[in-house]
Short mmCIF file of C-alpha atoms in Angstrom, two decimals:
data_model
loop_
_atom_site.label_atom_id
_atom_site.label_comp_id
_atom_site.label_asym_id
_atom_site.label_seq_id
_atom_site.Cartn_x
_atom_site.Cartn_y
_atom_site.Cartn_z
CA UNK A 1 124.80 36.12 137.86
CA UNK A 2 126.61 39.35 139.67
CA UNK A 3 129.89 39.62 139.06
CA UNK A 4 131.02 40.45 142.99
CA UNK A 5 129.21 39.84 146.06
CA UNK A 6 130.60 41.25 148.86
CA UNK A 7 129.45 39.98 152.22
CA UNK A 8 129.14 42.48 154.93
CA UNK A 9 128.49 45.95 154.84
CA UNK A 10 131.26 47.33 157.49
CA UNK A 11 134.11 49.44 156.86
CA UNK A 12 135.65 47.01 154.49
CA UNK A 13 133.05 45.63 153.11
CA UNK A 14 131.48 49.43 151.55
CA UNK A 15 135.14 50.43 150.96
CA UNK A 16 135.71 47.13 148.23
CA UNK A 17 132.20 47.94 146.95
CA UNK A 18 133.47 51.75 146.06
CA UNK A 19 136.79 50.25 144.89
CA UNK A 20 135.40 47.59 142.71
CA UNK A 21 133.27 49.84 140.52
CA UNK A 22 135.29 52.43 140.61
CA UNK A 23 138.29 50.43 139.68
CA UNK A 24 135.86 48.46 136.56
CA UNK A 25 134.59 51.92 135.49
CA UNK A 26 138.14 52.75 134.99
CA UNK A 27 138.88 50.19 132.86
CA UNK A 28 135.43 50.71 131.04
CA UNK A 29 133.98 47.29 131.81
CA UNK A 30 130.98 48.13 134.32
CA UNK A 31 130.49 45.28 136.50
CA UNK A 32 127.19 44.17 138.75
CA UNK A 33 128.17 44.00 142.39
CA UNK A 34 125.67 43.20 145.29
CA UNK A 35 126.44 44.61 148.73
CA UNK A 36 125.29 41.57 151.14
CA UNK A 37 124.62 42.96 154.75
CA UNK A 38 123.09 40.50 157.74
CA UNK A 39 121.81 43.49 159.56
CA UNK A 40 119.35 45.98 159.02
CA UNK A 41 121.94 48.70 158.03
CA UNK A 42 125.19 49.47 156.73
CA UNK A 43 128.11 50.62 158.54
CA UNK A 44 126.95 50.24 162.44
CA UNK A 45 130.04 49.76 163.76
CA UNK A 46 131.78 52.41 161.82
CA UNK A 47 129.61 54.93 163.69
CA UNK A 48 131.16 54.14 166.62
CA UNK A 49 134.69 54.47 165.87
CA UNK A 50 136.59 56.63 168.05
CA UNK A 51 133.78 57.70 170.26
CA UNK A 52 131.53 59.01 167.08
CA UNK A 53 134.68 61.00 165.54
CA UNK A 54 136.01 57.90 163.79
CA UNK A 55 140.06 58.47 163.64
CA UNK A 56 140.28 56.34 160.37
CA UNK A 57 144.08 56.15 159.90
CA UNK A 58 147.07 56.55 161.14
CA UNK A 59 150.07 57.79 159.60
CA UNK A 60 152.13 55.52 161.14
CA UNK A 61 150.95 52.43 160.13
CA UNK A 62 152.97 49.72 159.12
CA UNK A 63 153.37 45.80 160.29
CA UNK A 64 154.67 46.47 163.74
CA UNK A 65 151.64 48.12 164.73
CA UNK A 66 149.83 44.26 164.08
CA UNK A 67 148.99 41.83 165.84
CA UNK A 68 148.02 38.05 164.82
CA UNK A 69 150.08 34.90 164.16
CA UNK A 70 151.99 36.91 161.28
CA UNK A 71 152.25 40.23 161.62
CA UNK A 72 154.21 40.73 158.67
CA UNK A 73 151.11 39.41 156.36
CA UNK A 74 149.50 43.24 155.81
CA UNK A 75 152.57 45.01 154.41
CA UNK A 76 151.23 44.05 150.74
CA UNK A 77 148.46 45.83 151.56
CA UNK A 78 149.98 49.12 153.43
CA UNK A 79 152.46 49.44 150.73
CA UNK A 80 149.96 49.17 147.63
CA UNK A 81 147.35 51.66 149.47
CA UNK A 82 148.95 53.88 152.28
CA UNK A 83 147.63 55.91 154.75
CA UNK A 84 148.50 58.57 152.59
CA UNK A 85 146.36 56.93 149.60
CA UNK A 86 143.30 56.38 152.22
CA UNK A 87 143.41 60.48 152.92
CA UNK A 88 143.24 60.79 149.25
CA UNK A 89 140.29 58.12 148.80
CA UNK A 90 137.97 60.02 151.87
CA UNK A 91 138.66 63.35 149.42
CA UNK A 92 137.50 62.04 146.52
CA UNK A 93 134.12 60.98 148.21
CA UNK A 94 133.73 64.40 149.65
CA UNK A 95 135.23 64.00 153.47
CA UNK A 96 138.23 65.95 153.84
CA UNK A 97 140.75 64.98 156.94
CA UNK A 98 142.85 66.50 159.71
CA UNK A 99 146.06 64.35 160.60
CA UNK A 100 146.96 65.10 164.07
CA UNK A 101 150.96 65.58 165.80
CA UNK A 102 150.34 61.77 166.85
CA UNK A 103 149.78 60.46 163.26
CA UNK A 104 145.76 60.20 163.85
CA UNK A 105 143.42 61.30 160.95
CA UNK A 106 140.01 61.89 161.19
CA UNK A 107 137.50 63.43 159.27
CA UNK A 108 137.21 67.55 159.28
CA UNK A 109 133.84 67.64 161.18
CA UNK A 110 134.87 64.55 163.40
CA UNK A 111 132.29 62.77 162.26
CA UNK A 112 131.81 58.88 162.18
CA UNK A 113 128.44 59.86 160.02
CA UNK A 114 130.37 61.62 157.75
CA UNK A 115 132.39 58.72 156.42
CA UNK A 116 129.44 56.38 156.78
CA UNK A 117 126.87 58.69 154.64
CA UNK A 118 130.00 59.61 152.08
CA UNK A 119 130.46 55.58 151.62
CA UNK A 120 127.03 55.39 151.04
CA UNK A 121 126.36 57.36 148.68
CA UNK A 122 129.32 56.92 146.65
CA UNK A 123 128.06 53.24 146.62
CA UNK A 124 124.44 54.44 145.56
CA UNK A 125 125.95 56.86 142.71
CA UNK A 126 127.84 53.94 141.62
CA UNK A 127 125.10 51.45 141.06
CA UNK A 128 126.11 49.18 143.93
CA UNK A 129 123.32 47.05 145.07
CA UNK A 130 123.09 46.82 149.04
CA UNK A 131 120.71 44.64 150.24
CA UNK A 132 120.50 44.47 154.17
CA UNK A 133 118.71 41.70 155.99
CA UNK A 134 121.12 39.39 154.11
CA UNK A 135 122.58 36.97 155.68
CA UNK A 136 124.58 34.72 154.15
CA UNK A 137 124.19 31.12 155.35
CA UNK A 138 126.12 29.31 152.84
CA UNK A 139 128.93 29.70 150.12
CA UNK A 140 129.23 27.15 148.06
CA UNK A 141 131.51 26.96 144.98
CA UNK A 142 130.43 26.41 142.01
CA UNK A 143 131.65 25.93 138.05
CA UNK A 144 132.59 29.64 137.14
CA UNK A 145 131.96 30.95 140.37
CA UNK A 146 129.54 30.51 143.63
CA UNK A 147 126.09 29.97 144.85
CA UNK A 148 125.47 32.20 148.36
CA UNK A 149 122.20 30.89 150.18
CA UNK A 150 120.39 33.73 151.59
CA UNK A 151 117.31 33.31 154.04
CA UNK A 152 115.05 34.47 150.90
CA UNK A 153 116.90 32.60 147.92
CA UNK A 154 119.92 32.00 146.41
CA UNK A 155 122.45 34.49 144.79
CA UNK A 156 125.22 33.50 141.84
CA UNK A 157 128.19 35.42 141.62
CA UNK A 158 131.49 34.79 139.40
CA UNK A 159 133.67 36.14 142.45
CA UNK A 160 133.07 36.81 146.77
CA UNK A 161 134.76 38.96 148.89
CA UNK A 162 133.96 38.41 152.23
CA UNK A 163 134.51 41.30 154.48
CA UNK A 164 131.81 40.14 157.37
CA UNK A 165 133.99 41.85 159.90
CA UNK A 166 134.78 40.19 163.56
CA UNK A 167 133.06 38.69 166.89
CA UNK A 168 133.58 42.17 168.95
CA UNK A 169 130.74 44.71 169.48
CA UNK A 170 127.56 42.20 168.98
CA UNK A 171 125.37 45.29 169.81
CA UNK A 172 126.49 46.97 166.81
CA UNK A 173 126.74 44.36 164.69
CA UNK A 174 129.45 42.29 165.25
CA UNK A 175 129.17 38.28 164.82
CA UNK A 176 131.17 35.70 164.14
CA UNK A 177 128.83 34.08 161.33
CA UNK A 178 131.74 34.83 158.90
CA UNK A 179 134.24 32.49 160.77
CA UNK A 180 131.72 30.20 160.32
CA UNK A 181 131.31 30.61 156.42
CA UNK A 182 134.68 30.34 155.52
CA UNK A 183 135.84 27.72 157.92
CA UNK A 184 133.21 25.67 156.15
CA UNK A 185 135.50 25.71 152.91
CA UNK A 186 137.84 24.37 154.68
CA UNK A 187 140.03 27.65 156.24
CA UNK A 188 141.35 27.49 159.47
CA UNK A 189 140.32 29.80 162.53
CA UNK A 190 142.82 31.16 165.28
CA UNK A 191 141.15 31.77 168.60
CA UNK A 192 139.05 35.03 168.87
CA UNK A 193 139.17 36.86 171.63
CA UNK A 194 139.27 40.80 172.67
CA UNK A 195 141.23 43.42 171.55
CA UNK A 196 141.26 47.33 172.81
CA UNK A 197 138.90 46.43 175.59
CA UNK A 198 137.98 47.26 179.12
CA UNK A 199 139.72 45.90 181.67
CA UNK A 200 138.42 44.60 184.88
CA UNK A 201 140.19 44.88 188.20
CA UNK A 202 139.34 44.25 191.80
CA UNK A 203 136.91 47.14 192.69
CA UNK A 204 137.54 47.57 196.67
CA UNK A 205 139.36 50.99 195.82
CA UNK A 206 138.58 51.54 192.14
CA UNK A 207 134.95 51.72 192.17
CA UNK A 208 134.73 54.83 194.40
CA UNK A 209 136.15 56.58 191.62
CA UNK A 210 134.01 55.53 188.55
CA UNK A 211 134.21 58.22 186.48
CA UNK A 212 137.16 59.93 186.77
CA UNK A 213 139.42 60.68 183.80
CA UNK A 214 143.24 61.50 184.67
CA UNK A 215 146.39 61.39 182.21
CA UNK A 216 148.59 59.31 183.93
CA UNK A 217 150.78 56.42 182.74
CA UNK A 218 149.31 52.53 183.04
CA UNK A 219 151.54 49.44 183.11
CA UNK A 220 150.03 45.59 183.12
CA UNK A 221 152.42 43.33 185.08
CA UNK A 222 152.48 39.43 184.70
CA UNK A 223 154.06 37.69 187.78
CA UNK A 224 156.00 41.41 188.22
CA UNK A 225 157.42 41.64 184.42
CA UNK A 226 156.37 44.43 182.68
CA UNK A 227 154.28 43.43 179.69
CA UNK A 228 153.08 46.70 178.32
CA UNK A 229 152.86 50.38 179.11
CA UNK A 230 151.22 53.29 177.74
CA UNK A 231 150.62 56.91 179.06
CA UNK A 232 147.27 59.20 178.38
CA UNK A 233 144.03 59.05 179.67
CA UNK A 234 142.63 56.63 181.88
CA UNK A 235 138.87 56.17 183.07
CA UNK A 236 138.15 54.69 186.19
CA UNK A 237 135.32 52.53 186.04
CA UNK A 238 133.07 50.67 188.66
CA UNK A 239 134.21 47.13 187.13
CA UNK A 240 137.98 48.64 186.55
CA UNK A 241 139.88 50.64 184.04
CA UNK A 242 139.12 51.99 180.58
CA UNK A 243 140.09 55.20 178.30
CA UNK A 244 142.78 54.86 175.73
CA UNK A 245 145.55 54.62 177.62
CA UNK A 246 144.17 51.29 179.01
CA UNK A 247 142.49 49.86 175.70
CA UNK A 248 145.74 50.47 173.86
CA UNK A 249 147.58 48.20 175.93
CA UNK A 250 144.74 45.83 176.82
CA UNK A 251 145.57 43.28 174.49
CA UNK A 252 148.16 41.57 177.15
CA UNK A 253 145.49 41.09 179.33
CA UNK A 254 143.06 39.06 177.07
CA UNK A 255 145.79 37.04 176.02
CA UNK A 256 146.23 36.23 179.54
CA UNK A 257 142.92 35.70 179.64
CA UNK A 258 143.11 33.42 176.78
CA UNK A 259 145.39 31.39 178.04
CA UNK A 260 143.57 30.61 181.40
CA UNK A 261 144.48 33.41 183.81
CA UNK A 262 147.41 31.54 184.72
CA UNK A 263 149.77 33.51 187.46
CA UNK A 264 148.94 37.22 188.70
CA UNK A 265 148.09 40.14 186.58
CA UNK A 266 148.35 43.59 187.90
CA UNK A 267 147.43 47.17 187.11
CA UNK A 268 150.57 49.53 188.16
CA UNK A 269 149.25 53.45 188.06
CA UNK A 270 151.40 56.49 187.66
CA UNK A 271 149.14 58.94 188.55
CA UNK A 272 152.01 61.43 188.52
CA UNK A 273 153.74 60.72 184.98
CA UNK A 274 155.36 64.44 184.37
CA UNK A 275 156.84 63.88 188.15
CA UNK A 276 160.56 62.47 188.84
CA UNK A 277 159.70 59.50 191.82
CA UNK A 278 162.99 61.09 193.80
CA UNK A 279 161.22 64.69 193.84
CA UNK A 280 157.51 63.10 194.70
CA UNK A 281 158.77 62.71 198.93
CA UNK A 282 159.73 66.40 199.42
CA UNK A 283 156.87 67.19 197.32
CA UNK A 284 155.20 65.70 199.93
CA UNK A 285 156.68 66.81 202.91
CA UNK A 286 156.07 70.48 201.89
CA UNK A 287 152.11 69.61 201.77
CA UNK A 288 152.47 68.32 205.29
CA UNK A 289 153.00 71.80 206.15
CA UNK A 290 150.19 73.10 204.75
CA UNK A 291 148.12 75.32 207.63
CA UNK A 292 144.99 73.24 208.87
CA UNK A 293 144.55 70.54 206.59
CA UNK A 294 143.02 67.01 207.37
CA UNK A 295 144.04 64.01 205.28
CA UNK A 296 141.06 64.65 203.69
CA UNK A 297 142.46 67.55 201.66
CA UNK A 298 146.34 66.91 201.83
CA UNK A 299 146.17 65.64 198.05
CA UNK A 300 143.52 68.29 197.12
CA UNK A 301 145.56 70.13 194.44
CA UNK A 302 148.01 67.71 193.15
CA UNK A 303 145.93 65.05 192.03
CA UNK A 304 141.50 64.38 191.58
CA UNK A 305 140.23 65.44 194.90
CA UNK A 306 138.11 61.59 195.51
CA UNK A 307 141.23 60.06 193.67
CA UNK A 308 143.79 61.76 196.31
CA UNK A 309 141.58 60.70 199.22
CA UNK A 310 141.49 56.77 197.59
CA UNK A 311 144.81 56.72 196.97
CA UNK A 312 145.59 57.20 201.27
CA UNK A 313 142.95 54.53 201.72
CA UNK A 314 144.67 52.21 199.38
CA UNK A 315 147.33 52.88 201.28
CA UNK A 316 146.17 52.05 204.19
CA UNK A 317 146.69 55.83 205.63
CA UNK A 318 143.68 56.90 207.64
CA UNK A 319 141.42 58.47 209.24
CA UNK A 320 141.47 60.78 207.17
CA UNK A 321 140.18 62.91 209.53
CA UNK A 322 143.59 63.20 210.81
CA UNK A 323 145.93 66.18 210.62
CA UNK A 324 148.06 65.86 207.51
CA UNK A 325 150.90 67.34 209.82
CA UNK A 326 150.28 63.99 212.13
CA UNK A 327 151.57 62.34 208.97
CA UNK A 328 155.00 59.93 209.37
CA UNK A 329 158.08 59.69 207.22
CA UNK A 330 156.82 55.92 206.62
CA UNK A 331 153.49 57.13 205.83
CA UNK A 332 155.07 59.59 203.18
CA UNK A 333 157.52 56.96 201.27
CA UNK A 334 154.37 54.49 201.15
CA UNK A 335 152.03 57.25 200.10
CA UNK A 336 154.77 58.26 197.21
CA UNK A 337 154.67 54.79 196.04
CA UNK A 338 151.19 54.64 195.63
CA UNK A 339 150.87 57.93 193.67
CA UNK A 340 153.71 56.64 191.00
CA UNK A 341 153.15 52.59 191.41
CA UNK A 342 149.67 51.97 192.48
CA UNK A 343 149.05 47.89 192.02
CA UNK A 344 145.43 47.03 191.39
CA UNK A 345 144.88 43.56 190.37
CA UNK A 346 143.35 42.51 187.11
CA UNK A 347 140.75 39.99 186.93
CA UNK A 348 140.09 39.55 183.14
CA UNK A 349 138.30 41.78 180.45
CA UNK A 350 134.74 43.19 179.86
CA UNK A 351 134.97 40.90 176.95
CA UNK A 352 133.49 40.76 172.92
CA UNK A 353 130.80 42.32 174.51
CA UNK A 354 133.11 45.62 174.87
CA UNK A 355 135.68 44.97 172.36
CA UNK A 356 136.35 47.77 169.60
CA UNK A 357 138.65 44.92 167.45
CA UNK A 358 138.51 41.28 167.22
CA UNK A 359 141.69 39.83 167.97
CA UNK A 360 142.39 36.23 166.47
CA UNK A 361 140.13 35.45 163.17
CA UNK A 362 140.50 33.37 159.66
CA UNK A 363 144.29 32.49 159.59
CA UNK A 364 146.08 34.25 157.30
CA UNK A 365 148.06 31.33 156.30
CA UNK A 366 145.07 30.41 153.87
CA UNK A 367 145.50 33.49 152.24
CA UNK A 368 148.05 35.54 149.73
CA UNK A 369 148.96 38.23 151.01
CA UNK A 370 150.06 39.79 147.90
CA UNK A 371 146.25 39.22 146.80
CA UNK A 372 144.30 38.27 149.67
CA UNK A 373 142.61 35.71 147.30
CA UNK A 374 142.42 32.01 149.38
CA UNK A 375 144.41 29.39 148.89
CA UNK A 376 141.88 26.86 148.98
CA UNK A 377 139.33 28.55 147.50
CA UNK A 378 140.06 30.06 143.97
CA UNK A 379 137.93 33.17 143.22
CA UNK A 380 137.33 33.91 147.04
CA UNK A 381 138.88 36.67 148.52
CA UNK A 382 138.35 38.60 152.35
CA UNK A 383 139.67 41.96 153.67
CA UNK A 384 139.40 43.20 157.11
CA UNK A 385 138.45 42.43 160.51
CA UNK A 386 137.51 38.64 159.69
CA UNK A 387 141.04 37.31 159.09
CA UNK A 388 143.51 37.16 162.23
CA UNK A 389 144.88 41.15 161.68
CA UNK A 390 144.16 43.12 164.86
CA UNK A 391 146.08 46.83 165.24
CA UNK A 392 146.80 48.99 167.85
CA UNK A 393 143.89 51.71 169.03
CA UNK A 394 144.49 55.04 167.14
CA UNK A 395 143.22 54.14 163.33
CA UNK A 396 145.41 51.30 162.38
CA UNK A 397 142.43 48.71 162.39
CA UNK A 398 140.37 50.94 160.06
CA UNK A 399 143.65 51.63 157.78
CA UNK A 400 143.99 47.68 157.86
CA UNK A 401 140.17 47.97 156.38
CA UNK A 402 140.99 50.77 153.65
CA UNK A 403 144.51 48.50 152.32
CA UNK A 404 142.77 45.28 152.29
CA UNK A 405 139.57 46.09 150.42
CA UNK A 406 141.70 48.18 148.41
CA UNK A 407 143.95 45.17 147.37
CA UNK A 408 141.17 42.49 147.34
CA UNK A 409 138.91 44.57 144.78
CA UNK A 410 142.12 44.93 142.66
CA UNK A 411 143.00 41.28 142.68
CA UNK A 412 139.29 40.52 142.08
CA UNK A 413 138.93 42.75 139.20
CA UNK A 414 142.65 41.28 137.67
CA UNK A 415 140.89 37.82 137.91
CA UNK A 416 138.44 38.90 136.02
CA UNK A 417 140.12 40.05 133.61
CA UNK A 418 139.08 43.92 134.31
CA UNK A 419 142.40 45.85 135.22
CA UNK A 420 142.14 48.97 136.87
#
């Protein structure tokens, strides 16, 4: 019989492994632990955390930067292992960090492989045993501890920690087989749906411009209140928006979603953030001046070239073969709306297909927070992406991975008697 099994080999999932030996070691009681992945390799998802350069915490974090039906349920965890203590965790494996103005660390050769290989071979130096191609079917409790049913045997284990992850990013791994294992004994599961996702709009204007990147400011309006806003980079795509600017804030629109696309949702684009809205008119009226343009090329300079010349279809401002000194003081005042309120309307989200986070997951309420041990099932404990804990884009969900696995492998090892 092993003394952990920890199911699924993501972020959390290689981070308990690390902390559960490391923390038995410690104590001087070595423990057998078995690393139980479904897939054919470790750490898939990791890889592709922040675009390959993997910004694995945030300095910031703490509970108002969660989502779920309790926010409040990962300060336990944030308090007893920091974003501070994470920074000093990647060190000891061997990947030193950068933390940026913003509060975003990542590693010094921005490097998703880097934490990936570093996990991994901390976990092989430490006589973890990772077996991928193991999925677990079944958990099923047992007198001093459980019986997991794999698809080439059995496996007995005095203590689980499931850390199978969430339903977003299927292509790399993602599944919602652990929402099925744990609902089994009896937890409860909040709807899933998509966090830090693409958003899809009506396409008549936007997908002319697929792939253009600006930093401007984006705003998603419900029924014309203001539900969210966030300024930085946005990418225009040929099914809508995307970049971080738009993935930070995307959560209001699955919920939305979620709830049936009741009412209108709207896009509203600054595409001139660092510009005052009362200076944007004479701004314009001094373009109008400028000596043989055509519509064509009266926004060439002051915003995308293709952007500027969408922007006066949108607004219904053409031929654009026109002179740009034919141009009215109407046309002007709806032409400055449209560069610092553009409305675009949203049609939904590209889904768990394109999700970086699972929102929505095992209720929390099952679990103690202060131990993230079940309470239904005694000796069962989960960290991670599989319970309902989603953060904000910029390292908060992988900092939720680092304090949970950190506090379930302590609580583990305390029920087994082995204190760190």
């Amino acid at each position: 019989m092993k003394d952990a099994a920890v199911i699924g080999g993501g972020a959390a999932g290689l981070a308990a492994a690390v902390f559960l030996v490391r923390g038995a070691k410690k104590a001087g009681r070595p423990l057998s632990i078995v690393l139980l992945e479904k897939g054919g390799r470790v750490g898939r998802k990791l890889l592709a955390t922040g675009n390959g350069t993997c910004n694995l915490s945030n300095t910031g974090a703490s509970p108002a930067r969660y989502h779920g039906a309790d926010p409040a349920f990962v300060r336990p965890a944030l308090e007893a292992f920091p974003p501070a203590a994470a920074l000093r965790f990647f060190s000891s494996l061997g990947v030193e960090c950068r933390v940026r103005p913003d509060g975003r660390a990542y590693p010094l050769p921005a490097q998703a492989s880097a934490v990936l290989d570093n996990l991994r071979l901390e976990c092989g130096a430490l006589g973890v045993e990772e077996r991928c191609g193991a999925a677990v079917r079944d958990i099923r409790p047992e007198k001093g501890g459980f019986v997991l049913t794999l698809p080439d045997g059995q496996i007995r284990a005095r203590r689980v920690l499931a850390a199978a992850g969430g339903a977003a990013s299927p292509s790399l791994g993602g599944s919602a087989d652990g929402y099925g294992l744990l609902t089994a004994l009896g937890h409860r599961l909040a709807p899933v749906f998509p966090s830090i996702v693409q958003v899809k709009t009506d396409t008549a204007f936007v997908r002319a411009l697929k792939g253009i990147r600006i930093d401007g400011r984006v705003a998603f309006l419900w029924e014309g209140k203001r539900l969210a806003e966030e300024e930085g980079e946005i990418l225009f795509t040929e099914y809508g928006l995307s970049g971080p600017a738009v993935m930070q804030i995307s959560r209001a629109v699955s919920a939305w979603e979620q709830a049936g696309r009741r009412g209108r949702m709207e896009a509203a684009l600054d595409l001139l953030p660092m510009m005052k809205e009362d200076a944007l008119p004479g701004l314009l009226r001094k373009r109008r001046s400028l000596a043989g343009r055509a519509l064509e090329e009266y926004l060439t300079g002051l915003v995308n070239k293709r952007l500027g010349q969408t922007v006066l279809r949108a607004a219904g401002i053409t031929p654009l073969s026109r002179r740009a000194d034919s141009l009215t003081e109407g046309e002007l005042r709806r032409l400055a709306v449209f560069l610092k309120d553009w409305r675009i309307p949203v049609l939904g989200t590209q889904g768990l297909g394109g999700a970086q986070v699972t929102a929505g997951g095992i209720a929390v309420q099952d679990f103690d927070p202060h131990t993230l041990e079940s309470r239904k099932v005694k000796g069962l404990y989960a960290a991670g992406e599989l319970l309902d804990v989603d953060g904000d884009c910029g390292g908060f969900n992988l900092q939720w991975a680092w304090s949970s696995a950190a506090l379930a492998a302590k609580s583990l090892l305390a029920s087994l008697g082995t204190a760190q």
